[in-house]
Amino acid sequence: MEQLIHSIVDSNWYLWFFGLFTCVILLLLRRGKDGQGDGSAIKPKLPPGSAGLPFIGETIRFLLDAKSSRRKFFDEHELRYGPIFRCNLFGRARAVVSVDPEFNKYVLQNEGRLFEAKYLASFRHLIGKYGLSAVQGELQRKLHGTAVNLLKHERLSSDFMDDIQDIFLAGMRKWEEQGDIPIQHKCNQASIIVLNLMAKKLLDLPPAEEMKDVYKAFDDFVGAVFSLPLNIPGTTYARGIQARGILLKRIHECIKERRQHPEVVRNDLLTKLLREGTFSDEIIADTIIFFVFAGVETSSMAMAFAVKYLTENPRALEELRAEHDALLKAKGKGNEKLTWNDYQSMKFVHCVINETLRLSSATVVLFREAKQDIKVKDFVIPKGWTVYAFLSATHVDEKYHYEADKFLPWRWQNKGQEILDEPCYMPFGRGGRLCPGLHLARFEIALFLHNFVTKFRWEALEVNHATHFPLPSMAKGFPIRLHSRADD
Ligand code: HEM
């Protein structure tokens, strides 16, 4: 009998081996599915959900759904599991997706205590180890505080008003000559003027035409942040890494120059960071680079999308234009520059900005890692798991915003500061990492729209479809034909 068993096993050893291997894999997958394969001693009741396919989980399905709709994936999952569900996305099996506004707010407000920002390694590599999203604890609080102080509302009139207007007006004069422009594109028209502004405010650099190589590096860097992280020569990501090197070199040159010539007065972020006296050169350089990432694509994307939504909603455009024509009329001919009081008097433009950021903000999802086991309702998110707080999905959820897919700026009328407390509307995040650039961003977008609608009429050159993942984007950059209103 023993011999018989041996001969069967010997002759079919590969079948036995294959069977055993399959059992082990199935067991492992089962453990993964139950969420108890993380080696932790506690066997928590995990949020409902599924592990999806091995390794890729539900990433492909998510990406396919995201192409056609901003809510399909979430609606289907929410129906089955509720607004907080386990989901293997972007290579992280130990992850939970949340489209629950209150829970998202709770996660963001507990930054540093129960959760901490944890972005992908490829992203951290690009922004550097001191890029604000990569730092934690005391250093993050200190750098964040410095950024808040530099960009606070009261500073905008003294530190930004003139520069923004000069740069935007110069940019728009060029557009007048060009006629046809893609408003959103790589190295797009809106981002060139924001890039010019950032380069001036961060390092006091002259406009792009005079420093083509540095601006090319800026542009390559920003373009790489959301690219596929393949560090192979020729890829967008590899160009971004190279650009980071060029920018670091330039920033270190600027630091040296400032130290050699302290008598030269400059009103830029670098001067202020150096004056702090507590940050190393490495921290200062990564902070400046992070500002480029955080301040350029975000604001210019909002400007471009605002133009798209206004193009598609003539009533909103008419109301906005009326507000800004009236402002100019009150100032008198030949006096096109706005004052701080003019800015304060604008009302409808803020409704347009709120609505644009609700529908198409650069902040699609925020990543947080649980620092300890987190009890939510009757389940537990174990320590080390990632929470994907999908802010964009709550922004277009019918439960919280009526006719959520429509551009209706009027929904924001008569709403004041309290919108900043609403968890179903958090384009600038919340808590210890609340965007320090939020006032500046609103200011830039408002001044951009003011100049754009008072100077131009325009028409779309193509019917345009927007996609919203990984970032809101418009086919061919939404090409438009501009007509100067001076010719009307
Ligand atoms: C419409 C434009 C903008 C949007 C939608 C936006 C959104 C955000 C969001 C959601 C965060 C939080 C990220 C997180 O919690 O992990 C953030 C962080 C940040 N933003 Fe903005 N932002 C915009 C413009 C700007 C501008 C113009 C600047 C500065 C020039 C800026 C500087 C920063 C910085 C430095 C952080 C990091 C804060 C930290 O981690 O402590 N942002 N932004």
Coordinates of C-alpha atoms and ligand atoms in Angstrom, one line a residue:
M1 CA 0.0 0.0 0.0
E2 CA 2.8 2.3 1.1
Q3 CA 4.6 1.5 -2.2
L4 CA 1.4 2.2 -4.2
I5 CA 1.1 5.6 -2.6
H6 CA 4.8 6.4 -3.3
S7 CA 4.5 5.4 -6.9
I8 CA 1.3 7.5 -7.3
V9 CA 3.0 10.5 -5.7
D10 CA 6.2 10.0 -7.6
S11 CA 4.6 9.6 -11.0
N12 CA 2.3 12.6 -10.5
W13 CA 4.6 14.7 -8.3
Y14 CA 4.0 17.8 -10.4
L15 CA 0.2 17.4 -10.0
W16 CA 0.6 17.2 -6.2
F17 CA 3.0 20.1 -6.2
F18 CA 0.6 22.1 -8.3
G19 CA -2.4 21.2 -6.1
L20 CA -0.5 22.1 -2.9
F21 CA 0.7 25.4 -4.4
T22 CA -2.9 26.3 -5.5
C23 CA -4.2 25.5 -1.9
V24 CA -1.6 27.8 -0.4
I25 CA -2.4 30.6 -2.8
L26 CA -6.2 30.2 -2.2
L27 CA -5.6 30.3 1.6
L28 CA -3.5 33.4 1.3
L29 CA -6.1 35.1 -0.9
R30 CA -8.8 34.1 1.6
R31 CA -6.8 35.6 4.4
G32 CA -6.2 38.7 2.4
K33 CA -10.0 38.9 1.6
D34 CA -10.8 38.7 5.3
G35 CA -8.2 41.3 5.9
Q36 CA -6.5 39.2 8.5
G37 CA -3.3 38.5 6.6
D38 CA -1.5 41.6 8.0
G39 CA 0.3 39.8 10.8
S40 CA -1.4 41.8 13.5
A41 CA -2.5 40.0 16.7
I42 CA -5.9 41.7 16.7
K43 CA -8.5 40.3 14.4
P44 CA -10.6 43.4 13.9
K45 CA -13.9 43.5 12.0
L46 CA -12.8 45.3 8.9
P47 CA -15.0 47.7 6.9
P48 CA -17.0 45.8 4.4
G49 CA -15.6 45.5 0.9
S50 CA -13.7 43.1 -1.3
A51 CA -10.0 42.5 -2.1
G52 CA -10.8 42.3 -5.9
L53 CA -8.2 40.6 -8.1
P54 CA -4.8 39.6 -6.7
F55 CA -2.4 42.6 -6.8
I56 CA -4.4 44.9 -9.0
G57 CA -7.5 44.7 -6.9
E58 CA -10.2 47.0 -8.4
T59 CA -7.8 49.5 -9.9
I60 CA -8.7 48.7 -13.5
R61 CA -12.4 48.8 -12.9
F62 CA -12.0 52.1 -11.0
L63 CA -10.0 53.6 -13.9
L64 CA -12.6 52.4 -16.5
D65 CA -15.5 53.8 -14.5
A66 CA -13.7 57.1 -13.9
K67 CA -13.4 57.7 -17.6
S68 CA -17.2 57.9 -18.0
S69 CA -18.5 59.1 -14.7
R70 CA -17.2 60.7 -11.5
R71 CA -19.7 58.7 -9.3
K72 CA -20.3 55.3 -10.9
F73 CA -17.7 53.4 -9.0
F74 CA -18.6 55.0 -5.7
D75 CA -22.3 54.8 -6.2
E76 CA -22.1 51.0 -6.9
H77 CA -19.8 50.4 -3.9
E78 CA -21.7 52.7 -1.6
L79 CA -24.9 50.8 -2.4
R80 CA -23.3 47.5 -1.5
Y81 CA -21.1 48.4 1.4
G82 CA -21.9 51.9 2.6
P83 CA -19.7 55.1 2.2
I84 CA -16.6 53.6 3.8
F85 CA -15.4 50.4 2.2
R86 CA -12.4 48.2 1.9
C87 CA -10.9 48.4 -1.6
N88 CA -7.6 47.4 -3.2
L89 CA -6.6 50.4 -5.3
F90 CA -3.4 51.6 -6.8
G91 CA -1.4 48.7 -5.5
R92 CA -2.4 49.1 -1.9
A93 CA -4.4 46.1 -0.7
R94 CA -4.7 47.3 2.9
A95 CA -6.8 50.3 2.0
V96 CA -10.2 51.9 2.7
V97 CA -12.0 54.3 0.4
S98 CA -14.2 56.9 2.1
V99 CA -16.9 59.0 0.3
D100 CA -18.4 59.9 3.7
P101 CA -17.9 63.6 4.1
E102 CA -18.0 63.5 8.0
F103 CA -15.5 60.7 8.1
N104 CA -13.2 62.5 5.6
K105 CA -13.3 65.6 7.8
Y106 CA -12.5 63.5 10.8
V107 CA -9.6 61.9 9.1
L108 CA -8.2 65.3 7.9
Q109 CA -8.7 67.0 11.2
N110 CA -6.8 64.3 13.0
E111 CA -3.7 64.8 11.0
G112 CA -0.6 64.0 13.0
R113 CA -2.6 62.3 15.8
L114 CA -4.7 59.4 14.4
F115 CA -3.6 59.7 10.7
E116 CA -0.7 61.1 8.7
A117 CA -0.4 62.0 5.1
K118 CA 1.3 59.2 3.2
Y119 CA 1.8 59.7 -0.5
L120 CA 3.3 57.3 -3.0
A121 CA 7.1 56.9 -2.9
S122 CA 7.4 58.1 -6.5
F123 CA 5.7 61.4 -5.6
R124 CA 7.9 61.8 -2.5
H125 CA 11.0 61.2 -4.6
L126 CA 10.0 64.0 -6.9
I127 CA 9.0 66.6 -4.2
G128 CA 12.0 65.7 -2.0
K129 CA 12.2 64.5 1.6
Y130 CA 11.3 68.0 2.9
G131 CA 8.5 68.7 0.4
L132 CA 5.6 69.7 2.7
S133 CA 3.4 66.7 1.9
A134 CA 6.3 64.4 2.8
V135 CA 7.2 65.9 6.2
Q136 CA 5.4 65.0 9.5
G137 CA 5.3 66.2 13.1
E138 CA 7.0 69.3 14.4
L139 CA 8.7 70.2 11.1
Q140 CA 5.4 70.0 9.1
R141 CA 3.7 72.2 11.7
K142 CA 6.5 74.8 11.5
L143 CA 6.7 74.9 7.7
H144 CA 3.0 74.9 7.4
G145 CA 2.8 77.9 9.9
T146 CA 5.4 79.7 7.8
A147 CA 3.4 79.1 4.6
V148 CA 0.2 80.3 6.3
N149 CA 1.9 83.4 7.5
L150 CA 3.4 84.2 4.1
L151 CA 0.2 83.7 2.2
K152 CA -2.4 85.0 4.7
H153 CA -5.3 87.1 3.5
E154 CA -4.0 90.4 4.8
R155 CA -0.7 90.0 2.9
L156 CA -2.3 89.6 -0.5
S157 CA -2.9 93.3 -1.0
S158 CA 0.6 94.3 -0.1
D159 CA 2.6 91.3 -1.4
F160 CA 0.7 90.1 -4.4
M161 CA -1.8 92.6 -5.8
D162 CA 0.5 94.5 -8.1
D163 CA 2.6 91.6 -9.3
I164 CA -0.5 89.5 -10.1
Q165 CA -2.1 92.2 -12.2
D166 CA 1.1 93.1 -14.0
I167 CA 1.8 89.5 -14.9
F168 CA -1.8 88.6 -15.9
L169 CA -2.2 91.8 -18.0
A170 CA 1.1 91.2 -19.8
G171 CA 0.1 87.5 -20.4
M172 CA -3.3 88.5 -21.8
R173 CA -1.9 91.1 -24.1
K174 CA 0.0 88.2 -25.7
W175 CA -3.1 86.1 -26.0
E176 CA -4.8 89.0 -27.8
E177 CA -2.1 88.8 -30.5
Q178 CA -2.3 85.0 -30.7
G179 CA -6.1 84.8 -31.2
D180 CA -6.6 81.0 -30.8
I181 CA -5.3 79.5 -27.5
P182 CA -5.7 76.1 -25.7
I183 CA -6.7 77.3 -22.3
Q184 CA -5.6 74.1 -20.5
H185 CA -2.8 72.1 -21.8
K186 CA 0.8 71.0 -20.9
C187 CA 2.6 74.3 -20.6
N188 CA -0.9 75.7 -21.0
Q189 CA -1.7 79.4 -21.3
A190 CA -3.2 79.7 -17.9
S191 CA -0.3 77.9 -16.2
I192 CA 2.3 80.0 -18.0
I193 CA 1.0 83.1 -16.3
V194 CA 0.7 81.4 -12.9
L195 CA 4.2 80.0 -13.4
N196 CA 5.5 83.5 -14.1
L197 CA 3.8 84.7 -10.9
M198 CA 5.2 81.9 -8.8
A199 CA 8.8 82.3 -10.2
K200 CA 8.6 86.0 -9.3
K201 CA 7.1 85.5 -5.8
L202 CA 9.3 82.5 -4.9
L203 CA 12.7 83.5 -6.3
D204 CA 12.2 86.9 -7.8
L205 CA 12.9 85.5 -11.2
P206 CA 12.3 87.6 -14.4
P207 CA 9.6 86.5 -16.8
A208 CA 9.8 83.2 -18.8
E209 CA 11.2 84.8 -22.0
E210 CA 14.3 85.7 -20.2
M211 CA 15.0 82.4 -18.4
K212 CA 13.8 79.8 -20.8
D213 CA 15.8 76.9 -19.3
V214 CA 14.6 77.4 -15.7
Y215 CA 11.0 77.8 -16.9
K216 CA 11.3 74.6 -19.0
A217 CA 12.5 72.8 -15.8
F218 CA 9.6 74.3 -13.8
D219 CA 7.2 73.0 -16.5
D220 CA 8.8 69.5 -16.7
F221 CA 8.7 69.3 -13.0
V222 CA 5.0 70.2 -12.7
G223 CA 4.1 67.9 -15.6
A224 CA 5.8 64.9 -13.9
V225 CA 4.1 65.1 -10.6
F226 CA 1.0 63.3 -11.9
S227 CA 2.7 61.1 -14.5
L228 CA 3.4 57.4 -14.5
P229 CA 6.4 56.9 -12.1
L230 CA 8.8 55.3 -14.6
N231 CA 12.3 56.6 -14.1
I232 CA 13.4 55.5 -17.6
P233 CA 15.2 58.1 -19.9
G234 CA 12.7 59.8 -22.1
T235 CA 9.6 59.4 -19.8
T236 CA 7.8 62.4 -18.3
Y237 CA 8.7 61.2 -14.8
A238 CA 12.4 60.9 -15.7
R239 CA 12.3 64.5 -17.1
G240 CA 10.7 65.6 -13.9
I241 CA 13.5 64.1 -11.8
Q242 CA 16.0 65.8 -14.0
A243 CA 14.1 69.1 -13.8
R244 CA 14.1 68.8 -10.0
G245 CA 18.0 68.7 -10.2
I246 CA 18.1 71.8 -12.4
L247 CA 15.7 73.7 -10.1
L248 CA 17.6 72.7 -6.9
K249 CA 20.8 73.9 -8.5
R250 CA 19.2 77.3 -9.4
I251 CA 17.7 77.6 -5.9
H252 CA 21.1 77.0 -4.2
E253 CA 22.6 79.6 -6.5
C254 CA 19.9 82.1 -5.4
I255 CA 20.6 81.2 -1.7
K256 CA 24.3 81.9 -2.2
E257 CA 23.7 85.1 -4.0
R258 CA 21.3 86.3 -1.2
R259 CA 24.0 85.6 1.4
Q260 CA 26.6 87.4 -0.6
H261 CA 24.5 90.5 -1.2
P262 CA 22.2 91.0 1.8
E263 CA 21.9 94.6 0.9
V264 CA 19.7 93.8 -2.1
V265 CA 16.0 94.1 -1.0
R266 CA 13.7 91.5 -2.4
N267 CA 10.1 90.6 -1.5
D268 CA 10.1 86.9 -2.2
L269 CA 9.5 83.6 -0.4
L270 CA 13.2 82.7 -0.4
T271 CA 14.1 85.9 1.4
K272 CA 11.5 85.2 4.1
L273 CA 12.6 81.6 4.6
L274 CA 16.2 82.7 4.9
R275 CA 15.2 85.4 7.4
E276 CA 13.5 82.7 9.6
G277 CA 17.1 81.6 10.2
T278 CA 16.0 78.1 11.4
F279 CA 15.7 76.1 8.2
S280 CA 18.6 74.3 6.5
D281 CA 19.3 75.1 2.8
E282 CA 18.0 71.6 1.9
I283 CA 14.7 72.3 3.7
I284 CA 14.4 75.8 2.0
A285 CA 15.1 74.3 -1.4
D286 CA 12.5 71.5 -1.0
T287 CA 9.9 74.0 0.3
I288 CA 10.3 76.3 -2.7
I289 CA 10.0 73.3 -5.1
F290 CA 6.9 72.2 -3.2
F291 CA 5.3 75.6 -3.7
V292 CA 5.8 75.3 -7.4
F293 CA 4.0 72.0 -7.4
A294 CA 1.3 73.1 -5.0
G295 CA 0.7 76.5 -6.5
V296 CA 0.8 76.2 -10.3
E297 CA -1.2 73.4 -11.6
T298 CA -3.9 73.8 -9.0
S299 CA -4.8 77.4 -9.6
S300 CA -4.3 77.3 -13.4
M301 CA -6.5 74.3 -13.7
A302 CA -9.3 76.1 -11.8
M303 CA -8.9 79.1 -14.1
A304 CA -9.1 76.9 -17.2
F305 CA -12.1 75.0 -16.0
A306 CA -13.9 78.2 -14.9
V307 CA -13.5 79.4 -18.6
K308 CA -14.9 76.1 -19.8
Y309 CA -18.0 76.2 -17.5
L310 CA -18.6 79.9 -18.3
T311 CA -18.5 79.0 -22.0
E312 CA -21.1 76.4 -21.5
N313 CA -23.3 78.6 -19.3
P314 CA -24.0 81.9 -21.0
R315 CA -26.3 83.1 -18.2
A316 CA -23.5 82.7 -15.6
L317 CA -21.0 84.4 -18.0
E318 CA -23.4 87.3 -18.5
E319 CA -23.8 87.8 -14.8
L320 CA -20.1 87.6 -14.1
R321 CA -19.3 90.0 -17.0
A322 CA -21.9 92.5 -15.7
E323 CA -20.3 92.5 -12.2
H324 CA -16.9 93.2 -13.7
D325 CA -17.8 95.7 -16.3
A326 CA -19.6 97.6 -13.6
L327 CA -16.5 97.6 -11.5
L328 CA -14.4 99.0 -14.4
K329 CA -17.0 101.5 -15.2
A330 CA -17.0 102.8 -11.7
K331 CA -13.2 103.3 -11.8
G332 CA -13.3 105.3 -15.0
K333 CA -11.6 104.9 -18.4
G334 CA -7.9 104.1 -18.5
N335 CA -7.8 102.9 -14.9
E336 CA -7.8 99.1 -15.4
K337 CA -5.9 98.1 -12.3
L338 CA -7.9 96.9 -9.4
T339 CA -7.5 97.9 -5.8
W340 CA -7.9 95.8 -2.7
N341 CA -11.3 97.4 -2.1
D342 CA -12.4 96.4 -5.6
Y343 CA -11.4 92.8 -4.9
Q344 CA -13.4 92.9 -1.6
S345 CA -16.5 94.1 -3.4
M346 CA -16.6 91.2 -5.9
K347 CA -19.4 88.8 -5.1
F348 CA -20.5 86.6 -8.0
V349 CA -16.9 85.8 -9.0
H350 CA -16.6 83.9 -5.7
C351 CA -19.7 81.9 -6.5
V352 CA -18.1 81.0 -9.9
I353 CA -14.9 80.0 -8.1
N354 CA -16.7 77.9 -5.5
E355 CA -18.7 76.1 -8.1
T356 CA -15.7 75.5 -10.4
L357 CA -13.7 74.0 -7.5
R358 CA -16.7 71.9 -6.5
L359 CA -16.9 70.3 -10.0
S360 CA -13.2 70.3 -11.0
S361 CA -10.7 70.7 -8.2
A362 CA -7.1 69.4 -8.5
T363 CA -7.8 67.7 -5.2
V364 CA -9.4 64.5 -6.3
V365 CA -8.3 62.3 -3.4
L366 CA -6.1 62.7 -0.3
F367 CA -4.1 59.9 1.1
R368 CA -3.8 59.2 4.8
E369 CA -2.3 56.4 6.8
A370 CA -3.8 55.2 10.2
K371 CA -1.3 55.7 13.0
Q372 CA -3.2 53.3 15.2
D373 CA -6.3 51.1 15.0
I374 CA -9.2 53.4 14.3
K375 CA -12.7 52.4 15.4
V376 CA -15.3 53.7 13.0
K377 CA -19.0 52.7 13.5
D378 CA -18.8 49.0 14.3
F379 CA -15.6 48.2 12.5
V380 CA -11.9 48.9 12.8
I381 CA -9.4 50.4 10.3
P382 CA -6.1 48.8 11.4
K383 CA -2.9 50.7 12.1
G384 CA -0.9 51.1 8.9
W385 CA -3.9 50.9 6.5
T386 CA -4.4 53.7 4.0
V387 CA -7.5 55.8 3.8
Y388 CA -8.3 57.3 0.4
A389 CA -10.5 60.3 1.2
F390 CA -12.2 60.9 -2.1
L391 CA -13.2 64.6 -1.7
S392 CA -14.1 65.0 -5.4
A393 CA -16.7 62.2 -5.1
T394 CA -18.5 64.0 -2.2
H395 CA -18.4 67.2 -4.2
V396 CA -20.7 65.7 -6.9
D397 CA -22.9 63.6 -4.6
E398 CA -26.6 64.4 -5.1
K399 CA -27.2 63.7 -1.4
Y400 CA -25.3 66.9 -0.5
H401 CA -25.5 69.1 -3.6
Y402 CA -28.7 69.4 -5.6
E403 CA -28.3 68.9 -9.4
A404 CA -24.8 68.0 -8.5
D405 CA -23.5 67.5 -12.1
K406 CA -24.6 71.0 -13.2
F407 CA -22.6 74.2 -13.0
L408 CA -24.9 76.4 -10.9
P409 CA -22.8 79.2 -9.3
W410 CA -26.0 80.6 -7.8
R411 CA -26.1 77.8 -5.2
W412 CA -23.3 79.7 -3.4
Q413 CA -25.1 83.0 -3.2
N414 CA -25.7 84.3 0.3
K415 CA -23.3 81.8 1.8
G416 CA -20.4 83.2 3.7
Q417 CA -17.5 81.8 5.6
E418 CA -19.7 78.9 6.8
I419 CA -19.0 77.0 3.6
L420 CA -15.6 76.4 4.9
D421 CA -17.1 74.2 7.7
E422 CA -19.2 72.0 5.3
P423 CA -17.5 68.6 5.1
C424 CA -19.2 67.9 1.8
Y425 CA -17.1 70.8 0.3
M426 CA -13.4 70.7 1.0
P427 CA -11.5 71.6 -2.1
F428 CA -8.7 73.0 0.1
G429 CA -8.6 70.1 2.5
R430 CA -9.0 70.5 6.2
G431 CA -7.2 70.3 9.5
G432 CA -3.4 70.6 10.0
R433 CA -2.7 70.5 6.3
L434 CA -5.5 72.9 5.2
C435 CA -4.1 74.5 2.0
P436 CA -2.1 77.6 3.1
G437 CA -2.5 79.0 -0.4
L438 CA -6.3 79.1 -0.4
H439 CA -6.6 82.9 -0.1
L440 CA -3.9 83.4 -2.8
A441 CA -5.6 80.8 -5.1
R442 CA -9.0 82.5 -4.8
F443 CA -7.4 85.9 -5.3
E444 CA -5.5 84.8 -8.4
I445 CA -8.5 83.1 -10.0
A446 CA -10.7 86.1 -9.3
L447 CA -8.3 88.6 -10.8
F448 CA -7.7 86.2 -13.8
L449 CA -11.5 86.0 -14.4
H450 CA -11.9 89.7 -14.0
N451 CA -9.4 90.4 -16.7
F452 CA -10.5 87.6 -18.9
V453 CA -14.2 88.4 -19.1
T454 CA -13.7 92.2 -19.3
K455 CA -11.1 91.9 -22.1
F456 CA -12.4 89.0 -24.3
R457 CA -15.3 87.5 -25.9
W458 CA -14.5 83.9 -27.0
E459 CA -15.9 80.8 -28.5
A460 CA -14.9 77.1 -28.1
L461 CA -13.3 75.7 -31.2
E462 CA -14.3 72.1 -30.5
V463 CA -16.9 70.3 -28.4
N464 CA -14.9 69.3 -25.4
H465 CA -15.1 66.5 -23.0
A466 CA -13.5 66.6 -19.6
T467 CA -12.1 63.7 -17.7
H468 CA -11.5 63.8 -14.0
F469 CA -8.9 61.2 -13.0
P470 CA -6.1 61.4 -12.0
L471 CA -6.7 65.1 -12.5
P472 CA -9.4 67.1 -14.2
S473 CA -8.4 67.5 -17.8
M474 CA -9.9 68.7 -21.1
A475 CA -9.3 67.2 -24.5
K476 CA -6.8 69.2 -26.5
G477 CA -6.7 71.7 -23.6
F478 CA -10.0 73.3 -24.6
P479 CA -9.0 75.4 -27.6
I480 CA -10.9 78.7 -27.8
R481 CA -10.9 81.7 -30.2
L482 CA -10.5 85.0 -28.5
H483 CA -11.9 88.4 -29.7
S484 CA -10.8 91.5 -28.0
R485 CA -13.8 93.4 -26.6
A486 CA -12.0 96.6 -27.5
D487 CA -13.1 95.9 -31.1
D488 CA -16.8 95.6 -30.1
Ligands
HEM1 C1 -7.3 76.1 -6.5 C2 -6.1 76.0 -6.1 C3 -5.6 75.1 -4.9 C4 -6.2 74.0 -4.4 C5 -7.5 73.3 -4.9 C6 -5.4 73.5 -3.4 C7 -5.7 72.4 -2.6 C8 -4.9 71.9 -1.6 C9 -5.2 70.8 -0.7 C10 -6.5 70.0 -0.7 C11 -4.2 70.7 0.2 C12 -4.1 69.6 1.3 C13 -3.3 68.4 0.9 C14 -3.4 67.3 2.0 O1 -4.1 67.5 3.0 O2 -2.6 66.4 1.9 C15 -3.2 71.6 -0.1 C16 -2.0 71.8 0.5 C17 -1.1 72.7 0.2 N1 -1.2 73.8 -0.7 FE1 -2.8 74.1 -1.9 N2 -4.3 74.3 -3.3 C18 -4.4 75.3 -4.2 C19 -3.5 76.3 -4.4 C20 -2.4 76.6 -3.7 C21 -1.5 77.7 -3.9 C22 -1.7 78.8 -4.8 C23 -0.4 77.5 -3.0 C24 0.8 78.3 -2.8 C25 1.4 79.1 -3.6 C26 -0.7 76.3 -2.3 C27 0.2 75.7 -1.3 C28 -0.1 74.6 -0.6 C29 0.9 74.0 0.3 C30 2.2 74.6 0.7 C31 0.3 72.8 0.9 C32 0.8 71.9 1.9 C33 0.3 72.0 3.2 C34 0.8 71.0 4.2 O3 0.9 69.8 3.8 O4 1.1 71.3 5.4 N3 -1.9 75.7 -2.7 N4 -3.6 72.4 -1.2

